[in-house]
Structures are given as structure tokens and as C-alpha cells.
């Protein structure tokens, strides 16, 4: 396994996936606490569906995509700012 700065590449890949998962969990918790309706969309939504069919086919995504009502945008921004 190739190394990069003394860290195995596989460890770096795993850490990247966990960072996205953490971001998703923090964002959705913040929106729920603020009572802002939302939907997870994009790569994370696809991964959740694919995992139900074939977990070996799940692929990582590097971002968190959420859909919400335009009327809730300012409230969502304030809630998300609290969790970084």
C-alpha cells in the first residue's frame, strides 16, 4: 500500500469518508434542532438507497447536499453556522 506523509493511503481514504459522514450528521442534527424541514439529496441519498440493494456498490461522495425550502434559508444558515 503506498504511503503519503507516513500515513497509509487507505487510512487517509477512510478519514475522508468519515469527515463527510460527520458533516452530514452535524448538519442534519442542526436542522432538526432548528425545526427546519430538509431532505438529503445527491451522493449521500444515492448511497443510502444503493446500500439497501447492494452495500458493495456504495461509493463515497465528498460533499453533503441538502434540499430545503427557500423560505427556510436564513434559519437554516443560522442553524448550520452554529455547527460549522
CSV table of C-alpha atoms in Angstrom, one decimal:
chain,number,residue,atom,x,y,z
A,1,UNK,CA,0.0,0.0,0.0
A,2,UNK,CA,1.5,3.4,-1.0
A,3,UNK,CA,2.3,5.8,1.8
A,4,UNK,CA,1.8,9.6,1.9
A,5,UNK,CA,3.4,11.6,4.6
A,6,UNK,CA,3.8,8.4,6.7
A,7,UNK,CA,0.1,7.7,6.7
A,8,UNK,CA,-1.2,4.7,4.7
A,9,UNK,CA,-3.3,5.8,1.8
A,10,UNK,CA,-6.2,3.6,3.0
A,11,UNK,CA,-6.3,5.4,6.3
A,12,UNK,CA,-6.5,8.7,4.5
A,13,UNK,CA,-9.4,7.5,2.4
A,14,UNK,CA,-11.2,6.2,5.4
A,15,UNK,CA,-10.7,9.5,7.2
A,16,UNK,CA,-12.1,11.4,4.2
A,17,UNK,CA,-15.3,9.3,4.2
A,18,UNK,CA,-15.7,9.8,8.0
A,19,UNK,CA,-15.3,13.6,7.6
A,20,UNK,CA,-18.2,13.7,5.1
A,21,UNK,CA,-20.4,11.4,7.4
A,22,UNK,CA,-19.6,13.7,10.4
A,23,UNK,CA,-20.6,16.8,8.3
A,24,UNK,CA,-23.8,15.2,7.2
A,25,UNK,CA,-24.7,14.2,10.8
A,26,UNK,CA,-23.9,17.6,12.2
A,27,UNK,CA,-25.8,19.4,9.5
A,28,UNK,CA,-29.0,17.3,9.8
A,29,UNK,CA,-28.9,17.4,13.6
A,30,UNK,CA,-28.7,21.2,13.5
A,31,UNK,CA,-31.6,21.5,11.0
A,32,UNK,CA,-33.7,19.1,13.1
A,33,UNK,CA,-32.9,21.1,16.3
A,34,UNK,CA,-33.9,24.3,14.5
A,35,UNK,CA,-37.1,22.6,13.1
A,36,UNK,CA,-36.1,23.2,9.5
A,37,UNK,CA,-37.5,20.7,7.1
A,38,UNK,CA,-34.9,19.2,4.8
A,39,UNK,CA,-34.1,16.3,2.5
A,40,UNK,CA,-30.8,14.6,2.0
A,41,UNK,CA,-30.1,14.6,-1.8
A,42,UNK,CA,-27.2,14.0,-4.1
A,43,UNK,CA,-24.5,11.4,-3.4
A,44,UNK,CA,-25.5,10.6,0.2
A,45,UNK,CA,-29.1,9.9,-0.8
A,46,UNK,CA,-28.0,7.7,-3.7
A,47,UNK,CA,-25.6,5.8,-1.3
A,48,UNK,CA,-28.3,5.2,1.2
A,49,UNK,CA,-30.5,3.7,-1.5
A,50,UNK,CA,-27.8,1.7,-3.1
A,51,UNK,CA,-26.7,0.3,0.3
A,52,UNK,CA,-30.2,-1.2,0.7
A,53,UNK,CA,-29.8,-3.0,-2.7
A,54,UNK,CA,-26.0,-3.9,-2.7
A,55,UNK,CA,-23.7,-2.5,0.0
A,56,UNK,CA,-20.7,-3.4,-2.0
A,57,UNK,CA,-21.8,-0.9,-4.7
A,58,UNK,CA,-21.8,2.1,-2.4
A,59,UNK,CA,-19.4,4.8,-3.4
A,60,UNK,CA,-18.1,7.7,-1.3
A,61,UNK,CA,-19.0,11.3,-2.0
A,62,UNK,CA,-17.1,14.4,-1.0
A,63,UNK,CA,-19.9,16.7,-0.1
A,64,UNK,CA,-23.2,17.0,1.6
A,65,UNK,CA,-26.3,18.0,-0.4
A,66,UNK,CA,-29.4,19.1,1.3
A,67,UNK,CA,-32.7,20.4,-0.1
A,68,UNK,CA,-34.8,22.8,1.8
A,69,UNK,CA,-37.5,25.5,1.2
A,70,UNK,CA,-36.3,28.9,0.1
A,71,UNK,CA,-38.3,30.4,2.9
A,72,UNK,CA,-36.2,28.5,5.5
A,73,UNK,CA,-32.9,29.5,4.0
A,74,UNK,CA,-32.0,32.2,6.7
A,75,UNK,CA,-33.0,29.9,9.5
A,76,UNK,CA,-31.0,27.0,8.0
A,77,UNK,CA,-27.9,29.2,7.5
A,78,UNK,CA,-28.0,30.3,11.2
A,79,UNK,CA,-28.5,26.7,12.4
A,80,UNK,CA,-25.7,25.4,10.2
A,81,UNK,CA,-23.3,28.2,11.2
A,82,UNK,CA,-23.6,27.0,14.8
A,83,UNK,CA,-22.1,23.6,13.9
A,84,UNK,CA,-19.5,24.9,11.4
